[in-house]
């Protein structure tokens, strides 16, 4: 079982490694936790399927590209989360930040840096209010930590397999979001 003081202390102690963004686009996502004191759960979205979206249909955290009006990647994560699922995030429920990740698609590095901010919330139900989100759901952190749920996943565009986790009968978490989840689990374990 993961205990709330441990999660908060370990995430706050994490010195996030930031990737220089000169000449690159920026994006930010929100890793949202609830029920921290009892049975912590992590929030995910299933991205809607769109022809021109390279991450179409994948499991992800709410978030997106930084816009010119966003003061920081943190502001991007908050704005995108509210737009996509109606959850209002702020500094008061910020637990910390994970290491930045370099964007990738189909084994190619993209000129994109993605930041991940970790939030703790209680008793709030998201509402999918965006054409970008097909569905949203919570997964117990204990399920994510259980090695029996780990699989090798082979996306349709490659012969190689990637580390992943089966969330339920059909949903598989892999790629960028899995890298952020893995970072979180390494801190929380």
Short mmCIF file of N, CA, C and O in Angstrom, two decimals, residues 81-162:
data_model
loop_
_atom_site.label_atom_id
_atom_site.label_comp_id
_atom_site.label_asym_id
_atom_site.label_seq_id
_atom_site.Cartn_x
_atom_site.Cartn_y
_atom_site.Cartn_z
N UNK A 81 -6.16 20.31 -18.78
CA UNK A 81 -6.96 19.40 -17.96
C UNK A 81 -8.38 19.93 -17.80
O UNK A 81 -9.35 19.18 -17.92
N UNK A 82 -8.50 21.22 -17.56
CA UNK A 82 -9.84 21.79 -17.43
C UNK A 82 -10.60 21.72 -18.75
O UNK A 82 -11.79 21.37 -18.79
N UNK A 83 -9.92 22.00 -19.86
CA UNK A 83 -10.58 21.93 -21.17
C UNK A 83 -11.01 20.51 -21.52
O UNK A 83 -12.10 20.30 -22.05
N UNK A 84 -10.17 19.53 -21.22
CA UNK A 84 -10.43 18.16 -21.65
C UNK A 84 -11.40 17.41 -20.74
O UNK A 84 -12.22 16.63 -21.23
N UNK A 85 -11.27 17.60 -19.43
CA UNK A 85 -12.08 16.78 -18.51
C UNK A 85 -12.75 17.57 -17.40
O UNK A 85 -13.33 17.00 -16.47
N UNK A 86 -12.68 18.90 -17.45
CA UNK A 86 -13.40 19.72 -16.49
C UNK A 86 -12.85 19.73 -15.08
O UNK A 86 -13.53 20.20 -14.17
N UNK A 87 -11.63 19.24 -14.87
CA UNK A 87 -11.02 19.29 -13.54
C UNK A 87 -10.18 20.55 -13.42
O UNK A 87 -9.32 20.82 -14.26
N UNK A 88 -10.43 21.30 -12.36
CA UNK A 88 -9.69 22.54 -12.13
C UNK A 88 -8.51 22.25 -11.21
O UNK A 88 -8.70 21.84 -10.06
N UNK A 89 -7.31 22.45 -11.71
CA UNK A 89 -6.09 22.20 -10.96
C UNK A 89 -5.44 23.53 -10.59
O UNK A 89 -5.59 24.51 -11.31
N UNK A 90 -4.70 23.52 -9.49
CA UNK A 90 -3.99 24.74 -9.08
C UNK A 90 -2.77 24.35 -8.24
O UNK A 90 -2.56 23.17 -7.95
N UNK A 91 -2.01 25.33 -7.84
CA UNK A 91 -0.82 25.09 -7.02
C UNK A 91 -1.18 24.44 -5.69
O UNK A 91 -0.37 23.72 -5.11
N UNK A 92 -2.38 24.67 -5.17
CA UNK A 92 -2.74 24.12 -3.86
C UNK A 92 -2.84 22.58 -3.87
O UNK A 92 -2.67 21.97 -2.84
N UNK A 93 -3.10 21.98 -5.03
CA UNK A 93 -3.14 20.51 -5.06
C UNK A 93 -1.97 19.92 -5.86
O UNK A 93 -1.98 18.75 -6.21
N UNK A 94 -0.94 20.74 -6.10
CA UNK A 94 0.27 20.27 -6.78
C UNK A 94 1.14 19.51 -5.80
O UNK A 94 1.47 20.02 -4.73
N UNK A 95 1.51 18.29 -6.14
CA UNK A 95 2.41 17.49 -5.31
C UNK A 95 3.85 17.59 -5.78
O UNK A 95 4.78 17.45 -5.00
N UNK A 96 4.06 17.83 -7.08
CA UNK A 96 5.41 17.93 -7.58
C UNK A 96 5.47 17.77 -9.09
O UNK A 96 4.45 17.81 -9.77
N UNK A 97 6.68 17.57 -9.57
CA UNK A 97 6.93 17.47 -11.00
C UNK A 97 7.89 16.32 -11.25
O UNK A 97 8.83 16.09 -10.50
N UNK A 98 7.64 15.59 -12.33
CA UNK A 98 8.53 14.50 -12.75
C UNK A 98 9.52 15.01 -13.79
O UNK A 98 9.39 16.13 -14.30
N UNK A 99 10.51 14.18 -14.12
CA UNK A 99 11.51 14.56 -15.13
C UNK A 99 10.83 14.78 -16.48
O UNK A 99 9.95 14.02 -16.88
N UNK A 100 11.27 15.81 -17.20
CA UNK A 100 10.78 16.04 -18.56
C UNK A 100 11.12 14.84 -19.43
O UNK A 100 12.09 14.11 -19.18
N UNK A 101 10.33 14.68 -20.48
CA UNK A 101 10.57 13.60 -21.45
C UNK A 101 10.66 14.20 -22.86
O UNK A 101 9.95 15.16 -23.18
N UNK A 102 11.52 13.60 -23.65
CA UNK A 102 11.64 13.97 -25.05
C UNK A 102 10.50 13.32 -25.82
O UNK A 102 10.25 12.13 -25.64
N UNK A 103 9.82 14.08 -26.66
CA UNK A 103 8.75 13.52 -27.46
C UNK A 103 9.28 12.54 -28.50
O UNK A 103 10.37 12.75 -29.05
N UNK A 104 8.52 11.48 -28.73
CA UNK A 104 8.88 10.46 -29.71
C UNK A 104 7.60 9.99 -30.39
O UNK A 104 6.54 9.99 -29.79
N UNK A 105 7.74 9.58 -31.63
CA UNK A 105 6.63 8.97 -32.36
C UNK A 105 7.21 8.00 -33.37
O UNK A 105 8.05 8.38 -34.19
N UNK A 106 6.76 6.76 -33.27
CA UNK A 106 7.21 5.70 -34.19
C UNK A 106 8.74 5.64 -34.25
O UNK A 106 9.34 5.65 -35.31
N UNK A 107 9.35 5.59 -33.07
CA UNK A 107 10.80 5.48 -32.92
C UNK A 107 11.59 6.69 -33.40
O UNK A 107 12.80 6.62 -33.54
N UNK A 108 10.91 7.78 -33.68
CA UNK A 108 11.59 9.01 -34.11
C UNK A 108 11.50 10.04 -32.99
O UNK A 108 10.45 10.23 -32.39
N UNK A 109 12.62 10.71 -32.75
CA UNK A 109 12.62 11.80 -31.78
C UNK A 109 11.94 13.02 -32.41
O UNK A 109 12.20 13.35 -33.56
N UNK A 110 11.06 13.65 -31.65
CA UNK A 110 10.36 14.84 -32.11
C UNK A 110 10.95 16.08 -31.43
O UNK A 110 11.45 15.98 -30.31
N UNK A 111 10.86 17.25 -32.07
CA UNK A 111 11.32 18.48 -31.42
C UNK A 111 10.26 18.95 -30.41
O UNK A 111 9.65 20.00 -30.55
N UNK A 112 10.05 18.14 -29.38
CA UNK A 112 8.99 18.36 -28.42
C UNK A 112 9.45 17.90 -27.04
O UNK A 112 9.96 16.80 -26.90
N UNK A 113 9.25 18.75 -26.03
CA UNK A 113 9.56 18.41 -24.64
C UNK A 113 8.25 18.36 -23.88
O UNK A 113 7.44 19.30 -23.95
N UNK A 114 8.03 17.26 -23.14
CA UNK A 114 6.79 17.09 -22.38
C UNK A 114 7.11 17.10 -20.90
O UNK A 114 7.99 16.36 -20.43
N UNK A 115 6.40 17.94 -20.16
CA UNK A 115 6.53 18.03 -18.71
C UNK A 115 5.33 17.37 -18.06
O UNK A 115 4.23 17.41 -18.60
N UNK A 116 5.55 16.77 -16.87
CA UNK A 116 4.47 16.10 -16.16
C UNK A 116 4.40 16.62 -14.72
O UNK A 116 5.38 16.55 -13.99
N UNK A 117 3.23 17.13 -14.36
CA UNK A 117 2.99 17.65 -13.02
C UNK A 117 2.05 16.69 -12.29
O UNK A 117 1.08 16.21 -12.87
N UNK A 118 2.35 16.44 -11.01
CA UNK A 118 1.59 15.49 -10.21
C UNK A 118 0.69 16.25 -9.25
O UNK A 118 1.16 17.13 -8.52
N UNK A 119 -0.60 15.88 -9.25
CA UNK A 119 -1.60 16.55 -8.42
C UNK A 119 -2.32 15.53 -7.55
O UNK A 119 -2.51 14.38 -7.95
N UNK A 120 -2.76 15.97 -6.38
CA UNK A 120 -3.60 15.16 -5.51
C UNK A 120 -4.96 15.82 -5.36
O UNK A 120 -5.04 17.03 -5.13
N UNK A 121 -6.03 15.04 -5.54
CA UNK A 121 -7.40 15.57 -5.44
C UNK A 121 -8.24 14.62 -4.61
O UNK A 121 -7.93 13.44 -4.51
N UNK A 122 -9.33 15.12 -4.10
CA UNK A 122 -10.28 14.28 -3.37
C UNK A 122 -11.69 14.57 -3.87
O UNK A 122 -12.06 15.73 -4.07
N UNK A 123 -12.45 13.52 -4.08
CA UNK A 123 -13.89 13.63 -4.32
C UNK A 123 -14.34 14.41 -5.54
O UNK A 123 -15.41 15.00 -5.52
N UNK A 124 -13.58 14.44 -6.60
CA UNK A 124 -13.97 15.17 -7.80
C UNK A 124 -14.14 14.19 -8.95
O UNK A 124 -13.27 13.38 -9.21
N UNK A 125 -15.27 14.28 -9.62
CA UNK A 125 -15.51 13.43 -10.78
C UNK A 125 -15.28 14.24 -12.06
O UNK A 125 -15.89 15.29 -12.26
N UNK A 126 -14.41 13.76 -12.91
CA UNK A 126 -14.18 14.45 -14.17
C UNK A 126 -15.34 14.27 -15.13
O UNK A 126 -16.13 13.33 -15.00
N UNK A 127 -15.45 15.20 -16.05
CA UNK A 127 -16.44 15.07 -17.11
C UNK A 127 -15.73 15.29 -18.44
O UNK A 127 -15.02 16.26 -18.61
N UNK A 128 -15.88 14.34 -19.33
CA UNK A 128 -15.24 14.47 -20.63
C UNK A 128 -16.01 15.51 -21.43
O UNK A 128 -17.15 15.29 -21.83
N UNK A 129 -15.42 16.66 -21.62
CA UNK A 129 -16.11 17.73 -22.33
C UNK A 129 -15.29 18.23 -23.52
O UNK A 129 -15.29 19.39 -23.83
N UNK A 130 -14.59 17.32 -24.16
CA UNK A 130 -13.73 17.70 -25.27
C UNK A 130 -13.82 16.65 -26.37
O UNK A 130 -13.94 15.45 -26.09
N UNK A 131 -13.71 17.11 -27.59
CA UNK A 131 -13.69 16.17 -28.72
C UNK A 131 -12.37 15.39 -28.76
O UNK A 131 -12.24 14.45 -29.52
N UNK A 132 -11.41 15.77 -27.91
CA UNK A 132 -10.12 15.09 -27.85
C UNK A 132 -10.15 13.86 -26.96
O UNK A 132 -9.22 13.05 -26.99
N UNK A 133 -11.21 13.72 -26.13
CA UNK A 133 -11.25 12.65 -25.14
C UNK A 133 -12.43 11.72 -25.41
O UNK A 133 -13.58 12.15 -25.46
N UNK A 134 -12.12 10.45 -25.58
CA UNK A 134 -13.15 9.43 -25.78
C UNK A 134 -13.74 8.98 -24.45
O UNK A 134 -14.94 8.78 -24.30
N UNK A 135 -12.87 8.80 -23.44
CA UNK A 135 -13.30 8.29 -22.14
C UNK A 135 -12.28 8.72 -21.08
O UNK A 135 -11.14 9.09 -21.41
N UNK A 136 -12.68 8.67 -19.81
CA UNK A 136 -11.76 8.91 -18.70
C UNK A 136 -12.09 7.93 -17.59
O UNK A 136 -13.23 7.49 -17.45
N UNK A 137 -11.05 7.58 -16.80
CA UNK A 137 -11.25 6.56 -15.78
C UNK A 137 -10.10 6.60 -14.76
O UNK A 137 -9.04 7.16 -15.02
N UNK A 138 -10.35 5.98 -13.60
CA UNK A 138 -9.36 5.87 -12.52
C UNK A 138 -8.85 4.44 -12.45
O UNK A 138 -9.61 3.50 -12.63
N UNK A 139 -7.58 4.27 -12.14
CA UNK A 139 -6.97 2.94 -11.97
C UNK A 139 -6.27 2.93 -10.61
O UNK A 139 -5.48 3.85 -10.32
N UNK A 140 -6.52 1.91 -9.79
CA UNK A 140 -5.81 1.84 -8.50
C UNK A 140 -4.29 1.78 -8.72
O UNK A 140 -3.80 1.06 -9.60
N UNK A 141 -3.56 2.53 -7.91
CA UNK A 141 -2.10 2.51 -7.99
C UNK A 141 -1.59 1.09 -7.71
O UNK A 141 -0.61 0.65 -8.31
N UNK A 142 -2.28 0.35 -6.86
CA UNK A 142 -1.88 -1.03 -6.56
C UNK A 142 -1.91 -1.89 -7.83
O UNK A 142 -1.05 -2.76 -8.01
N UNK A 143 -2.85 -1.64 -8.73
CA UNK A 143 -2.91 -2.37 -10.01
C UNK A 143 -1.68 -2.03 -10.86
O UNK A 143 -1.09 -2.90 -11.50
N UNK A 144 -1.31 -0.75 -10.87
CA UNK A 144 -0.16 -0.31 -11.66
C UNK A 144 1.15 -0.87 -11.12
O UNK A 144 2.08 -1.13 -11.87
N UNK A 145 1.20 -1.08 -9.81
CA UNK A 145 2.42 -1.59 -9.17
C UNK A 145 2.55 -3.11 -9.28
O UNK A 145 3.65 -3.64 -9.12
N UNK A 146 1.48 -3.80 -9.59
CA UNK A 146 1.46 -5.25 -9.61
C UNK A 146 2.15 -5.78 -10.87
O UNK A 146 1.67 -5.59 -11.99
N UNK A 147 3.29 -6.45 -10.69
CA UNK A 147 4.06 -6.97 -11.83
C UNK A 147 3.27 -7.94 -12.69
O UNK A 147 3.60 -8.13 -13.87
N UNK A 148 2.24 -8.56 -12.15
CA UNK A 148 1.44 -9.51 -12.94
C UNK A 148 0.67 -8.81 -14.07
O UNK A 148 0.21 -9.47 -15.00
N UNK A 149 0.54 -7.49 -14.00
CA UNK A 149 -0.17 -6.75 -15.04
C UNK A 149 0.76 -6.22 -16.13
O UNK A 149 0.31 -5.61 -17.09
N UNK A 150 2.05 -6.47 -16.01
CA UNK A 150 3.03 -6.01 -16.99
C UNK A 150 3.03 -6.93 -18.21
O UNK A 150 2.96 -8.15 -18.08
N UNK A 151 3.12 -6.31 -19.36
CA UNK A 151 3.16 -7.06 -20.61
C UNK A 151 4.15 -6.40 -21.56
O UNK A 151 4.62 -5.29 -21.30
N UNK A 152 4.45 -7.08 -22.65
CA UNK A 152 5.16 -6.47 -23.78
C UNK A 152 4.10 -6.17 -24.82
O UNK A 152 3.32 -7.05 -25.19
N UNK A 153 4.06 -4.93 -25.29
CA UNK A 153 3.02 -4.50 -26.22
C UNK A 153 3.65 -4.20 -27.57
O UNK A 153 4.68 -3.53 -27.66
N UNK A 154 3.00 -4.67 -28.61
CA UNK A 154 3.50 -4.43 -29.96
C UNK A 154 2.50 -3.56 -30.72
O UNK A 154 1.45 -4.03 -31.14
N UNK A 155 2.83 -2.26 -30.86
CA UNK A 155 1.96 -1.41 -31.67
C UNK A 155 1.98 -1.86 -33.12
O UNK A 155 2.93 -2.50 -33.56
N UNK A 156 0.96 -1.50 -33.86
CA UNK A 156 0.81 -1.98 -35.22
C UNK A 156 1.86 -1.51 -36.20
O UNK A 156 2.03 -2.10 -37.26
N UNK A 157 2.63 -0.48 -35.87
CA UNK A 157 3.55 0.09 -36.84
C UNK A 157 4.97 -0.47 -36.75
O UNK A 157 5.84 -0.05 -37.50
N UNK A 158 5.24 -1.39 -35.83
CA UNK A 158 6.59 -1.90 -35.66
C UNK A 158 6.60 -3.38 -35.33
O UNK A 158 5.61 -3.92 -34.86
N UNK A 159 7.74 -4.01 -35.57
CA UNK A 159 7.90 -5.41 -35.20
C UNK A 159 8.34 -5.55 -33.75
O UNK A 159 8.27 -6.62 -33.17
N UNK A 160 8.82 -4.46 -33.16
CA UNK A 160 9.32 -4.49 -31.79
C UNK A 160 8.20 -4.40 -30.76
O UNK A 160 7.10 -3.95 -31.04
N UNK A 161 8.52 -4.85 -29.55
CA UNK A 161 7.57 -4.78 -28.44
C UNK A 161 8.06 -3.75 -27.42
O UNK A 161 9.26 -3.53 -27.27
N UNK A 162 7.13 -3.14 -26.73
CA UNK A 162 7.41 -2.09 -25.75
C UNK A 162 6.89 -2.50 -24.39
O UNK A 162 5.86 -3.15 -24.29
#
